[in-house]
Amino acid sequence: MAEIKNKTNLSCTVNGRASDNIVSDSLLLADFLRETLGLTGTKIGCDGGECGCCTVLIDNAPQHACLTLAAKCNGKAIETIESLSEESRLSAIQRGFNEKLGAQCGFCTPGMVMAAEGLLRTNPDPNEQEIRAGLASNICRCTGYVKIIEAVQSAADELKMSGQAL
Amino acid sequence: MNEIKPSQSIGIRKSLVDGPEKVSGKAKYSSDFMPIGCLVGRIFRSPVAHAEIIKVDIEEAKLLPGVKAVITGDETDEPFGILPIARFEFPLARDKVRYRGEPVACVAAIDVETAQKAIDLIKFKYKELPAYFTSKDAMAEGTVDLHDHRPRNIEREVDFELGEVDKGLSDADFVIEESFNCAEVCQVQSEPHAAIAEYDAEREFITVRASTQVPYYDHLMLAKVLKMDEAQIRVVKPFVGGGFGCRTESLNVTLICALVARAANGTVRLTVSREETFITHRGRPETDIEMQIGVKKDGTITAVDYTAIQRGGAYSGYGVVTILYSGGLLFGLYDLTAVRYKGFRVLTNTPPPGAMRGHGITNVRYAFEALLDKIATKLKIDAIEIRRKNLLKGPNYETLNEMFINSYGLPECLDWVEKESQWNQRKGKMGKFRGLGVACGHYISGASKPVNWTGEPHATVHLKLDWDGSITILTGAPEIGQGSSTMTTQCAAEVLGLDMSRFQIITSDSKLTPKDNGSYSSRVTYMVGNATIDAATNLKKILIEAAARKLDANPDDVECLGEYYSAGSQDEGLTFNEVVTAALEGTGTITVKGNFDTLPESWGTKKYRGGAVSGSMAYAYAAQVVEVSVDPDTAEIKVERVWAAQDVGKALNPLSVEGQIEGSVWMGMGQAISEGTLYHNGLGITNSMLDYRVPTIIESPPIEVGIIESIDPNGPFGAKEAGETSLIAFIPALTNAVADAIGVRPTDLPVTPDKLMELMEKNTNNAKSVT
Amino acid sequence: MEFMPNFKLYRPDNVDDAIKIKTEHAEARYVAGGTDMIVNVRRGIEQPQSLVDLTSISNMNDITEVDDGLQIGANVTLRNVRENQIIQQNYPCIAEAAGSVAGPTHQQYGTVGGNLCLDTRCLFYNQSEWWRQSNDYCLKERGDTCHVAPSGKRCFAAFSGDLAPSMLVYEAEINVVGPSGSRRIPLLELYRDDGMAHLTLGPGELVERVHLPMALAGDPSRYEKARIRGSIDFPLAGVAIRLRKGKGNAVEDVAIALTAVNPYPKIISGLQGLIDGNLGEDELDFIRDAVRKQSKPMRTTTVAPWYRRRVVGALARRLAAELSA
């Protein structure tokens, strides 16, 4: 038998929808999203805070879901990669990553895109240096980052042209 | 009316056909499958480096409520391994453990906590044996052999001389020699290893999904260790988060997952940690190289004499192939007339390396290009000129080891980097602590002889055409992020003149797709691309014949314009859908096949044992210039800019080719300046992404890519390798640039600031003692 | 699914409750952002029965200007320190240090209190449970040998927080609250020279806020750390320096503090001789050598200790030269 774990009520919003659950105190947000809610877009690529694959937004700020206890997210707004596509259309950042080949194997991509989302929400017109600084918690092993930088630049340009803000 | 033209797909920048899934989080990787009732697998690993197993006591663990199975080495006595000549590894250790972290037992339980508790209840009794963590220690007199059939722990010794080396060296005006050490490096692909196996006891059937580059080899090894009929096994490759070679052989994680699922009569997900992924290893071995090169005053190479020793870890893996590549692939880049090579692949009590990107040649090429640079400095010959001096005498060239070079864009690569980096204006005038370096590399486009030689074609692709007018590509070629599905779609679309949106692709499901050897040795574009062209050509023939019937014309007179078929300007012609209907009338849905075979002249040499390794249909070439600055206070190297030219034959998808070259250059940078494993008595110290330092976006340089197209005569639309060659060239280009910047030549990799500072201080002290 | 040990999470909304819970549960550990603590929990380095999360405590969230200086609540995130204009202007090396911690995502939720109380680090300690067990643990945790210095009975794990040295050069003080009330102590007194127990906090005590003195506000300063990569890495060696110049460019005040080269953040002593003089080559060499002499890096990282010692001196010299220019 599994031991009885300490539990907590967790009321938060996930991708804009209210979510009310009883979770164990030790449950990581990454596992809550992936295993409880089935939002497997959020990836786990390391043993804690070293790769950025699990990056999600919590109250607009990028955070590692693998180092965040789900129970600490009570009352918070959590956003994952699954929230970005509107009615199956890619968001500007997603389109940037798709068109500029910012994603090769795609495993770091959800975290990378969410970090970029967090960046563009606070700085809609970042220069190259600022893009690098904003994505520096995220490791990509395929691209050498060249096309990731282009992807974010292209998304920022698109948003600027269309007058949209994130 | 606009002129109707066939759609063009080749040579055009195309985003990936599976890109939208990746950027939207919909792409499912092995660890994303979690069917209801799925059990959690967890591995018990050896705490010691070398020991006889006395007992693996799992009785208590088995009795823990919630535990569905606990298995040990008793579960299977069938060993596995990629090379038929070297299968000595068991999914779970039997009799002996040979490295710290080797899997000893596996638990399947209802949840991760129970699984961990069961692991904690396993009692492992063993008798320790002497353990060897360096090649030197393992090869010494009087050591205990790791494997009975490998005396003195030599997995393979290679020894050949082609041409007259002693004469070459005595004819030389200068002979220069140096020792190099290259640290062991790992792929650190983004996705940790994972597998999910579903055992159907009713049918005695198992379905396995795994993070793999070689689903077919997994299929073979699963059948072997499970002792099941291949027909009772289905292997599916979901999305895979990179590989770079560490998944080019069956991994114990996959095999253990299947074994424990069968033992539990259920579905087991086995997702291992990043640390365990490091322990599973299969990266590039630590390599010690001693090399001598003889040259004439004008820079012409007269002979090369070298030894390479690879720390091969506890099991064979690809080891024999790696040590052979380290010899065979010295050829084919420059015109060499005399080469002597001695290679030792050594067994040690460390995790086994494998076939990492730039397999076998990367470290040897680093040594060669670094030495060549040193010679150029000594002879006061420009570093690009000395390379030009030694170029092959054009394409249609046969090397000493009987490699046939049919396309050779290296001269153009050198021209490109020379011009774009403003080499002639800037080299030697960069000021203090800043420098430029150049180096070259080459790599195969697929091994011409596969590891399992059964006489089947190298690649087979199916195309299914149905009444809806869409075409499904069925290929076993594993898409692992390199863009093979996009490449395949482009090839099929180009031949048929159709837009790529008419196609969908299904890859790597053993019950649906034709067998394919897998994504390794840069074989997929060349072989599967060619097979796809063949299949599409066959389909086109059927469509043209159907159109001819319908148009009452001679097939030779029917013109295929993709969405439109016509026979001369008079008739109205047929739309693609009308042609499809005509083609399927009477026969129903059709599936056509295309194959590709390599030519016997590409099968390598018989001049020495193992000479088939290095044989390839085509070789890609790279030249690179790297600009660095060195911080005089901290000895940190900053890569300022990289100019990377690669002869890829033909860039089928320039966007993808750029991505591959940029990624290669950058991965080379990791090996050059920051990456390397370290062990403490065989216990991996750097088994995390904190201590194993994959470069971040901050220190990653801008990379200018120059695509050179030599149009290989046998490549698909002239294409060849695009994803490995540029890694090889980067490393020596970097150390050569460092030498240019500070006058000191690093020989050991990675060139971390502590090592470089030591060299810089030695140099300053030497300078002082001279003056 | 990641393996996590079972524990009870408390989320008090005021300091008193936090202290009470912590005192009642001897095995409890405080946690703030969790960037380091949760990693250690996942690795079994920490096996708490209870975690007391401090981030719901609302009066520790602000950066406040007060008469005698600036107060920074322990829950203020590193990002907010990095971006705060008052800190950027008056205590620049603190903003710089905050911006150099790990990477930007870590800075979003890593806190001032967490960084100041960061556990010491060692490559024999920051490993998985399986790893440490296979290596017979270590002096710092469950074992009886220090693998760094096997003959000794001392732990040399290095303090690797970036903020501490940057605050020490501004003579920061901290408010420590505990079961017996609140006390204000120099930040320096938070630490001691023992890798096993480098914090002087008593049972139940926590760091509530940092005070930066008005008197030193506006003094020029710099922080720099040596690391292999431009992000994510902990410092191999870090140095903060504050240097105020007076008449004729002479040094009016100077302070230097180090991180990652000792079990505690180290203030460099013996710099009085520099006061009222100019920093020429000799003085800069003196600074470099003093820093090297007082740093004692051990084999706690994958990079050679001698390098860390060399580089921390070189960085100190360089920053001093920059500030005196």
PDB file of C-alpha atoms in Angstrom, chain B residues 56 71-77 92-94 104:
ATOM      1  CA  VAL B  56      20.348 -10.058  -5.419  1.00  0.00           C
ATOM      2  CA  ILE B  71      13.216  -8.767 -11.852  1.00  0.00           C
ATOM      3  CA  THR B  72      16.955  -9.383 -11.829  1.00  0.00           C
ATOM      4  CA  GLY B  73      19.543 -10.771 -14.187  1.00  0.00           C
ATOM      5  CA  ASP B  74      17.771 -14.118 -13.813  1.00  0.00           C
ATOM      6  CA  GLU B  75      15.027 -12.744 -16.041  1.00  0.00           C
ATOM      7  CA  THR B  76      17.028 -13.305 -19.200  1.00  0.00           C
ATOM      8  CA  ASP B  77      20.289 -15.021 -20.051  1.00  0.00           C
ATOM      9  CA  LEU B  92      20.225  -6.647 -15.953  1.00  0.00           C
ATOM     10  CA  ALA B  93      23.633  -7.742 -14.744  1.00  0.00           C
ATOM     11  CA  ARG B  94      24.317 -11.456 -14.343  1.00  0.00           C
ATOM     12  CA  VAL B 104      20.924  -4.953 -11.350  1.00  0.00           C
TER      13      VAL B 104
END
